[in-house]
Coordinates of C-alpha atoms in Angstrom, one line a residue:
X1 CA 152.2 15.7 250.6
X2 CA 148.7 15.1 249.3
X3 CA 147.1 11.7 249.9
X4 CA 145.5 9.6 247.2
X5 CA 142.1 9.4 249.0
X6 CA 140.6 11.6 246.1
X7 CA 140.8 8.6 243.8
X8 CA 138.6 6.5 245.9
X9 CA 136.5 9.7 246.8
X10 CA 135.9 10.4 243.2
X11 CA 133.7 7.2 243.0
X12 CA 132.7 6.8 246.6
X13 CA 129.1 6.6 245.9
X14 CA 129.6 3.8 243.3
X15 CA 132.1 1.7 245.4
X16 CA 131.4 2.1 249.0
X17 CA 128.9 -0.8 249.1
X18 CA 130.2 -3.0 246.4
X19 CA 131.4 -6.0 248.3
X20 CA 134.9 -7.1 249.5
X21 CA 136.3 -8.0 246.0
X22 CA 135.2 -4.6 244.6
X23 CA 136.8 -2.8 247.5
X24 CA 140.0 -4.8 247.1
X25 CA 140.1 -4.0 243.4
X26 CA 139.4 -0.2 244.0
X27 CA 142.0 0.0 246.7
X28 CA 144.6 -1.3 244.4
X29 CA 143.9 1.9 242.2
X30 CA 145.3 4.2 244.9
X31 CA 148.0 2.2 246.7
X32 CA 151.0 2.6 244.6
X33 CA 154.0 4.6 245.8
X34 CA 155.0 6.8 243.1
X35 CA 158.6 6.9 241.8
X36 CA 158.0 10.3 240.1
X37 CA 158.2 13.6 241.9
X38 CA 155.4 14.3 244.4
X39 CA 152.5 16.4 243.5
X40 CA 152.4 19.9 244.5
X41 CA 150.9 20.5 247.9
X42 CA 150.3 24.3 247.2
X43 CA 147.0 25.3 246.0
X44 CA 145.7 28.3 244.4
X45 CA 144.4 29.6 247.8
X46 CA 147.9 29.5 249.3
X47 CA 149.0 32.2 247.0
X48 CA 146.1 34.7 247.6
X49 CA 148.3 36.9 249.7
X50 CA 151.4 36.6 247.7
X51 CA 152.5 38.9 244.9
X52 CA 152.5 38.3 241.2
X53 CA 156.1 37.0 241.2
X54 CA 155.3 34.3 243.7
X55 CA 152.3 33.2 241.7
X56 CA 154.4 33.0 238.5
X57 CA 157.1 31.0 240.2
X58 CA 154.6 28.6 241.8
X59 CA 153.0 28.1 238.2
X60 CA 156.4 27.5 236.7
X61 CA 157.3 25.0 239.5
X62 CA 153.9 23.2 238.9
X63 CA 154.6 23.0 235.1
X64 CA 158.0 21.6 235.6
X65 CA 156.8 19.0 237.7
X66 CA 153.8 18.1 235.3
X67 CA 156.5 17.8 232.6
X68 CA 158.2 15.0 234.7
X69 CA 154.8 13.3 235.2
X70 CA 154.1 13.4 231.5
X71 CA 157.6 12.0 230.8
X72 CA 157.0 9.1 233.5
X73 CA 153.9 8.0 231.6
X74 CA 156.2 6.2 229.0
X75 CA 158.5 4.7 231.6
X76 CA 159.1 0.8 231.5
X77 CA 158.1 0.5 235.1
X78 CA 154.3 0.0 235.7
X79 CA 154.8 1.4 239.2
X80 CA 156.3 4.6 237.9
X81 CA 153.6 5.0 235.4
X82 CA 150.9 4.5 237.9
X83 CA 152.6 7.1 240.2
X84 CA 152.7 9.6 237.3
X85 CA 149.0 9.0 236.4
X86 CA 148.1 9.5 240.1
X87 CA 150.1 12.7 240.5
X88 CA 148.6 14.0 237.2
X89 CA 145.1 13.2 238.5
X90 CA 145.7 15.1 241.7
X91 CA 147.1 18.2 239.8
X92 CA 144.3 18.3 237.2
X93 CA 141.7 18.1 239.8
X94 CA 143.1 21.1 241.9
X95 CA 144.5 23.4 239.0
X96 CA 143.4 24.8 235.9
X97 CA 146.1 24.2 233.2
X98 CA 144.5 24.4 229.7
X99 CA 147.5 26.1 228.0
X100 CA 149.9 23.5 229.3
X101 CA 147.8 20.7 228.3
X102 CA 146.9 22.0 224.8
X103 CA 150.7 22.1 224.0
X104 CA 150.9 18.3 225.0
X105 CA 147.5 17.0 223.9
X106 CA 148.9 14.5 221.4
X107 CA 151.6 13.2 223.8
X108 CA 149.0 12.7 226.5
X109 CA 146.5 11.0 224.2
X110 CA 149.3 8.4 223.1
X111 CA 150.4 7.8 226.6
X112 CA 146.9 7.3 227.8
X113 CA 146.1 5.0 224.9
X114 CA 149.1 2.8 225.8
X115 CA 148.1 2.6 229.5
X116 CA 144.5 1.7 228.7
X117 CA 145.6 -0.8 225.9
X118 CA 148.7 -2.6 227.6
X119 CA 148.1 -1.7 231.4
X120 CA 146.5 -3.8 234.0
X121 CA 143.6 -3.0 236.3
X122 CA 145.2 -0.2 238.4
X123 CA 147.0 1.6 235.7
X124 CA 143.7 1.4 233.4
X125 CA 141.6 2.9 236.2
X126 CA 144.1 5.7 236.8
X127 CA 144.3 6.4 233.0
X128 CA 140.6 6.6 232.8
X129 CA 140.3 9.0 235.7
X130 CA 143.0 11.2 234.1
X131 CA 141.2 11.3 230.8
X132 CA 137.9 12.5 232.5
X133 CA 139.9 15.2 234.0
X134 CA 141.7 16.1 230.8
X135 CA 138.2 16.5 229.1
X136 CA 137.1 18.9 231.9
X137 CA 140.3 20.9 231.4
X138 CA 140.1 21.0 227.5
X139 CA 136.4 21.6 227.4
X140 CA 134.3 21.1 224.3
X141 CA 136.7 22.6 221.7
X142 CA 138.3 20.7 218.9
X143 CA 141.3 19.4 221.0
X144 CA 139.0 18.0 223.7
X145 CA 136.7 16.5 221.1
X146 CA 139.7 14.9 219.3
X147 CA 141.0 13.5 222.6
X148 CA 137.8 11.8 223.6
X149 CA 137.0 10.5 220.1
X150 CA 140.5 8.8 219.9
X151 CA 140.2 7.1 223.2
X152 CA 136.5 6.2 223.3
X153 CA 136.9 3.0 221.6
X154 CA 139.4 1.9 224.3
X155 CA 137.1 2.9 227.2
X156 CA 134.3 0.9 225.6
X157 CA 136.6 -2.1 225.1
X158 CA 137.6 -2.1 228.8
X159 CA 134.1 -1.4 229.9
X160 CA 132.7 -4.4 228.0
X161 CA 135.5 -6.8 228.9
X162 CA 134.1 -9.0 231.6
X163 CA 137.7 -10.3 232.5
X164 CA 138.9 -6.8 233.2
X165 CA 139.4 -5.4 236.5
X166 CA 136.2 -4.1 238.2
X167 CA 138.0 -0.9 239.2
X168 CA 139.2 -0.4 235.7
X169 CA 135.7 -1.0 234.2
X170 CA 134.1 1.3 236.8
X171 CA 136.4 4.2 236.0
X172 CA 136.1 3.6 232.2
X173 CA 132.2 3.9 232.6
X174 CA 132.7 7.1 234.4
X175 CA 135.2 8.5 232.0
X176 CA 132.9 7.5 229.1
X177 CA 130.0 9.4 230.4
X178 CA 131.9 12.5 231.5
X179 CA 134.0 12.6 228.3
X180 CA 130.9 12.3 226.1
X181 CA 129.0 14.9 228.1
X182 CA 131.9 17.4 227.8
X183 CA 133.4 16.7 224.4
X184 CA 131.1 14.5 222.0
X185 CA 129.7 16.9 219.4
X186 CA 128.1 14.1 217.3
X187 CA 124.6 12.8 218.2
X188 CA 125.8 9.4 217.1
X189 CA 128.6 9.4 219.6
X190 CA 126.1 10.3 222.4
X191 CA 123.7 7.5 221.4
X192 CA 126.6 5.0 221.2
X193 CA 127.8 5.8 224.6
X194 CA 124.2 5.7 226.0
X195 CA 123.6 2.2 224.4
X196 CA 127.1 0.9 225.8
X197 CA 126.4 2.2 229.3
X198 CA 122.8 0.9 229.2
X199 CA 124.1 -2.6 228.2
X200 CA 126.1 -2.8 231.4
X201 CA 123.2 -2.4 233.8
X202 CA 120.2 -3.5 231.7
X203 CA 121.1 -7.2 231.8
X204 CA 120.5 -7.1 235.6
X205 CA 116.9 -5.8 235.1
X206 CA 114.4 -8.3 234.1
X207 CA 112.5 -7.9 230.8
X208 CA 108.7 -8.0 230.8
X209 CA 107.5 -10.3 233.7
X210 CA 110.8 -12.1 234.0
X211 CA 112.7 -11.9 237.3
X212 CA 116.0 -9.7 237.3
X213 CA 119.3 -11.5 237.2
X214 CA 121.2 -11.4 240.6
X215 CA 123.9 -8.9 241.0
X216 CA 127.2 -10.1 242.5
X217 CA 128.5 -7.8 245.2
X218 CA 131.7 -7.3 243.0
X219 CA 129.5 -5.7 240.3
X220 CA 127.7 -3.2 242.4
X221 CA 130.2 -0.4 242.0
X222 CA 130.2 -1.0 238.2
X223 CA 126.6 -0.9 237.9
X224 CA 126.4 2.3 240.0
X225 CA 129.1 4.0 237.8
X226 CA 127.3 2.9 234.6
X227 CA 123.9 4.0 235.6
X228 CA 125.3 7.4 236.9
X229 CA 127.1 7.9 233.6
X230 CA 124.0 7.0 231.6
X231 CA 121.8 9.4 233.6
X232 CA 124.4 12.2 233.1
X233 CA 124.1 11.8 229.3
X234 CA 120.2 11.7 229.5
X235 CA 120.4 15.3 230.6
X236 CA 121.8 16.3 227.1
X237 CA 119.9 13.7 225.1
X238 CA 117.5 15.1 222.5
X239 CA 113.9 14.8 223.4
X240 CA 113.2 12.8 220.2
X241 CA 115.3 9.9 221.7
X242 CA 114.1 10.3 225.4
X243 CA 110.6 8.9 224.9
X244 CA 112.0 5.6 223.6
X245 CA 114.3 5.4 226.5
X246 CA 111.4 6.1 229.0
X247 CA 109.2 3.4 227.5
X248 CA 112.2 0.9 227.7
X249 CA 113.8 1.6 231.0
X250 CA 111.2 3.2 233.3
X251 CA 109.4 -0.1 233.9
X252 CA 112.7 -1.9 234.6
X253 CA 114.8 0.3 236.8
X254 CA 112.5 0.0 239.8
X255 CA 113.8 -3.6 240.1
X256 CA 117.1 -2.2 241.2
X257 CA 115.4 -0.7 244.3
X258 CA 115.6 -4.2 245.8
X259 CA 119.3 -4.5 245.5
X260 CA 121.5 -5.4 248.4
X261 CA 123.7 -2.4 247.8
X262 CA 122.6 0.9 249.4
X263 CA 124.5 2.8 246.8
X264 CA 122.8 1.0 243.9
X265 CA 119.4 1.5 245.4
X266 CA 120.1 5.3 245.8
X267 CA 121.5 5.6 242.4
X268 CA 118.5 3.8 241.0
X269 CA 116.1 6.1 243.0
X270 CA 117.7 9.2 241.8
X271 CA 117.8 8.0 238.2
X272 CA 114.0 7.1 238.3
X273 CA 113.4 10.7 239.6
X274 CA 115.4 12.1 236.7
X275 CA 113.5 9.9 234.3
X276 CA 110.1 11.4 235.7
X277 CA 111.6 14.9 235.3
X278 CA 112.4 14.3 231.8
X279 CA 109.0 12.7 231.0
X280 CA 107.2 15.7 232.6
X281 CA 109.2 18.0 230.5
X282 CA 107.9 16.2 227.4
X283 CA 104.4 15.7 228.7
X284 CA 103.2 17.8 231.5
X285 CA 100.4 15.3 232.4
X286 CA 102.6 12.3 232.2
X287 CA 101.1 9.3 233.8
X288 CA 103.1 6.2 235.0
X289 CA 101.1 3.0 234.8
X290 CA 102.6 1.3 237.8
X291 CA 102.6 4.4 239.9
X292 CA 101.1 2.9 243.0
X293 CA 103.6 0.0 243.2
X294 CA 106.5 2.4 242.6
X295 CA 105.5 4.8 245.4
X296 CA 105.0 1.9 247.8
X297 CA 108.5 0.8 247.1
X298 CA 109.9 4.3 247.5
X299 CA 107.9 4.9 250.6
X300 CA 109.4 1.6 252.2
X301 CA 112.9 2.7 251.5
X302 CA 112.2 6.3 252.7
X303 CA 111.1 4.8 256.1
X304 CA 113.5 1.8 256.3
X305 CA 114.7 1.3 259.8
X306 CA 116.2 -2.2 259.5
X307 CA 118.8 -2.6 262.1
X308 CA 121.0 -4.8 260.0
X309 CA 121.8 -1.8 257.8
X310 CA 124.5 0.7 258.9
X311 CA 123.1 3.6 260.7
X312 CA 124.8 6.1 258.1
X313 CA 123.4 4.1 255.3
X314 CA 119.9 4.1 256.6
X315 CA 120.0 7.8 257.2
X316 CA 121.4 8.6 253.7
X317 CA 118.8 6.2 252.1
X318 CA 115.9 7.7 254.0
X319 CA 116.9 11.1 253.2
X320 CA 117.4 10.4 249.3
X321 CA 114.1 8.5 248.9
X322 CA 112.1 11.2 250.8
X323 CA 113.2 13.7 248.2
X324 CA 112.6 11.2 245.5
X325 CA 109.1 10.3 246.7
X326 CA 108.3 14.0 247.3
X327 CA 109.2 14.8 243.7
X328 CA 107.4 11.8 242.1
X329 CA 104.1 12.4 244.1
X330 CA 104.1 16.2 244.1
X331 CA 106.4 17.3 241.2
X332 CA 108.6 19.5 243.5
X333 CA 112.4 19.1 243.6
X334 CA 114.2 20.1 246.9
X335 CA 116.6 22.9 246.2
X336 CA 120.2 22.7 247.4
X337 CA 122.4 25.9 247.8
X338 CA 126.2 25.6 247.1
X339 CA 128.5 28.4 248.2
X340 CA 131.9 28.9 246.8
X341 CA 133.9 32.1 247.1
X342 CA 131.4 35.0 246.8
X343 CA 129.0 33.0 244.5
X344 CA 126.2 30.7 245.0
X345 CA 125.0 27.8 242.8
X346 CA 121.5 26.5 243.1
X347 CA 120.8 22.9 242.4
X348 CA 117.0 22.8 241.8
X349 CA 116.3 19.9 239.6
X350 CA 117.3 16.3 239.4
X351 CA 119.1 16.8 236.0
X352 CA 121.2 19.7 237.7
X353 CA 121.8 17.3 240.6
X354 CA 123.2 14.6 238.5
X355 CA 125.5 16.9 236.6
X356 CA 126.7 18.7 239.7
X357 CA 127.4 15.3 241.4
X358 CA 129.3 14.0 238.4
X359 CA 131.8 16.9 238.5
X360 CA 132.1 16.7 242.3
X361 CA 133.0 13.0 242.2
X362 CA 135.8 13.6 239.6
X363 CA 137.1 17.0 241.0
X364 CA 136.7 16.2 244.8
X365 CA 138.0 19.2 246.9
X366 CA 139.1 21.0 243.7
X367 CA 135.5 21.6 242.6
X368 CA 135.1 25.0 244.0
X369 CA 138.3 26.1 242.4
X370 CA 136.9 24.8 239.0
X371 CA 133.5 26.4 239.7
X372 CA 135.3 29.8 240.2
X373 CA 137.7 29.6 237.3
X374 CA 136.8 26.9 234.8
X375 CA 134.7 28.3 231.9
X376 CA 133.2 24.9 231.1
X377 CA 131.6 24.4 234.4
X378 CA 130.6 28.2 234.7
X379 CA 128.9 27.6 231.3
X380 CA 127.3 24.4 232.3
X381 CA 125.8 25.9 235.4
X382 CA 125.0 29.2 233.9
X383 CA 127.4 31.2 236.3
X384 CA 128.5 33.7 233.7
X385 CA 132.0 35.0 233.1
X386 CA 134.8 34.5 235.7
X387 CA 134.8 36.9 238.5
X388 CA 137.9 38.9 238.5
X389 CA 138.7 40.1 242.1
X390 CA 141.9 41.6 243.4
X391 CA 143.9 40.0 246.3
X392 CA 142.6 42.8 248.7
X393 CA 139.0 42.0 247.8
X394 CA 139.5 38.3 248.4
X395 CA 141.3 38.9 251.6
X396 CA 138.4 41.0 252.9
X397 CA 136.0 38.2 252.2
X398 CA 138.1 35.6 254.0
X399 CA 137.3 34.9 257.6
X400 CA 140.3 34.9 260.0
X401 CA 141.1 31.8 262.1
X402 CA 140.0 33.5 265.3
X403 CA 136.7 34.3 263.8
X404 CA 136.3 30.9 262.6
X405 CA 137.2 29.6 266.2
X406 CA 134.6 31.9 267.8
X407 CA 131.9 30.7 265.3
X408 CA 132.6 27.0 265.7
X409 CA 132.9 27.3 269.6
X410 CA 129.4 29.1 269.5
X411 CA 127.8 26.6 267.2
X412 CA 129.2 23.7 269.4
X413 CA 127.8 25.2 272.5
X414 CA 124.3 25.7 271.0
X415 CA 124.3 22.2 269.5
X416 CA 125.3 20.7 272.9
X417 CA 122.5 22.5 274.6
X418 CA 120.0 21.3 272.0
X419 CA 121.1 17.8 272.2
X420 CA 120.9 17.7 276.1
X421 CA 117.4 19.2 275.9
X422 CA 116.5 16.4 273.6
X423 CA 118.1 13.7 275.6
X424 CA 116.7 14.9 278.9
X425 CA 113.8 12.5 279.8
X426 CA 111.8 15.7 281.2
X427 CA 111.5 16.9 277.7
X428 CA 109.3 14.0 276.9
X429 CA 107.0 14.8 279.7
X430 CA 106.6 18.5 278.5

């Protein structure tokens, strides 16, 4: 049976460094044992070698289980509702089910509304996560737009409620950003969501010469999620509004680089790089007044070797800020190549990086399946129509287990030799 680690993984960059109270709140959102049927463990890849009858029967089995999950959303037991939400989340992340969802859009909207309005932290967090996935499944059409618009006020309400669970507020911030990115057709909806998200992290950035307000550890994850969702929406914001945002936020965001949270520092650094990219798109010769101080702060983070930080955090921080500094000083963005199936996706800008990361955090291990088959993602990343390949072509492209074993063994041997040479003291003499 599938585990629930994807729920935490969907927000790992925002939660991992948010303090003990944030971790406790987040862990609540994936610890419930479901009383509904278990989610399907069979993925699309499992049926590549099967015939059409097997695929059809698997689809029917999946839809029967999904019907049970939907029915459980209105159960009196909070434990049962939470289990159903988590099972739906797993199914929506790993399968493409637009037809099934279109038939039950109103039912799902009503159920999620009750979960967000009357549920507590864990239930609200799961409902927000499911809403984001529904928007990805339904896409930017009328149904998706109607779903998001009906639940947007509730997302804003929970996000703005300082007494709500940190995990619930965090996932509402992510769902608000992703839902607006996918389904909001009105510019006023976009600006409203931007303002709401900006309000979450702006209060922790000083204005003018004032010092920034201290950020409690329990709020680090929320601030990361709000900043990431805000940055996502900037990638579709009209240029007429970008200049005002730059004037307002570019002088303030560098203050978050001094945060105790490695994830908040990294998110702030990537967002600053995105703002510079947008500014240079508007004005090729864009000049930032406090460039020397900013580059100095970025350089410090890119070479940070403080032993009190975890080794993995130091490595991740240095890698990110080297890329950010390289872009801000030289204007070149490092290119990342993502292979899925027979295709390749190139992430060659900070805007593209933010969009890819947003979908990756929500879909987890199901991202490649959606990149291959989801028209929304293929349109967003310019991948063209879905490739239609028969089973024999797919089989020919798959590497056998034995070939994988030989490749891994050779790679391990080469890596061991390289490390041995590096560790050998005689290498230093040479």
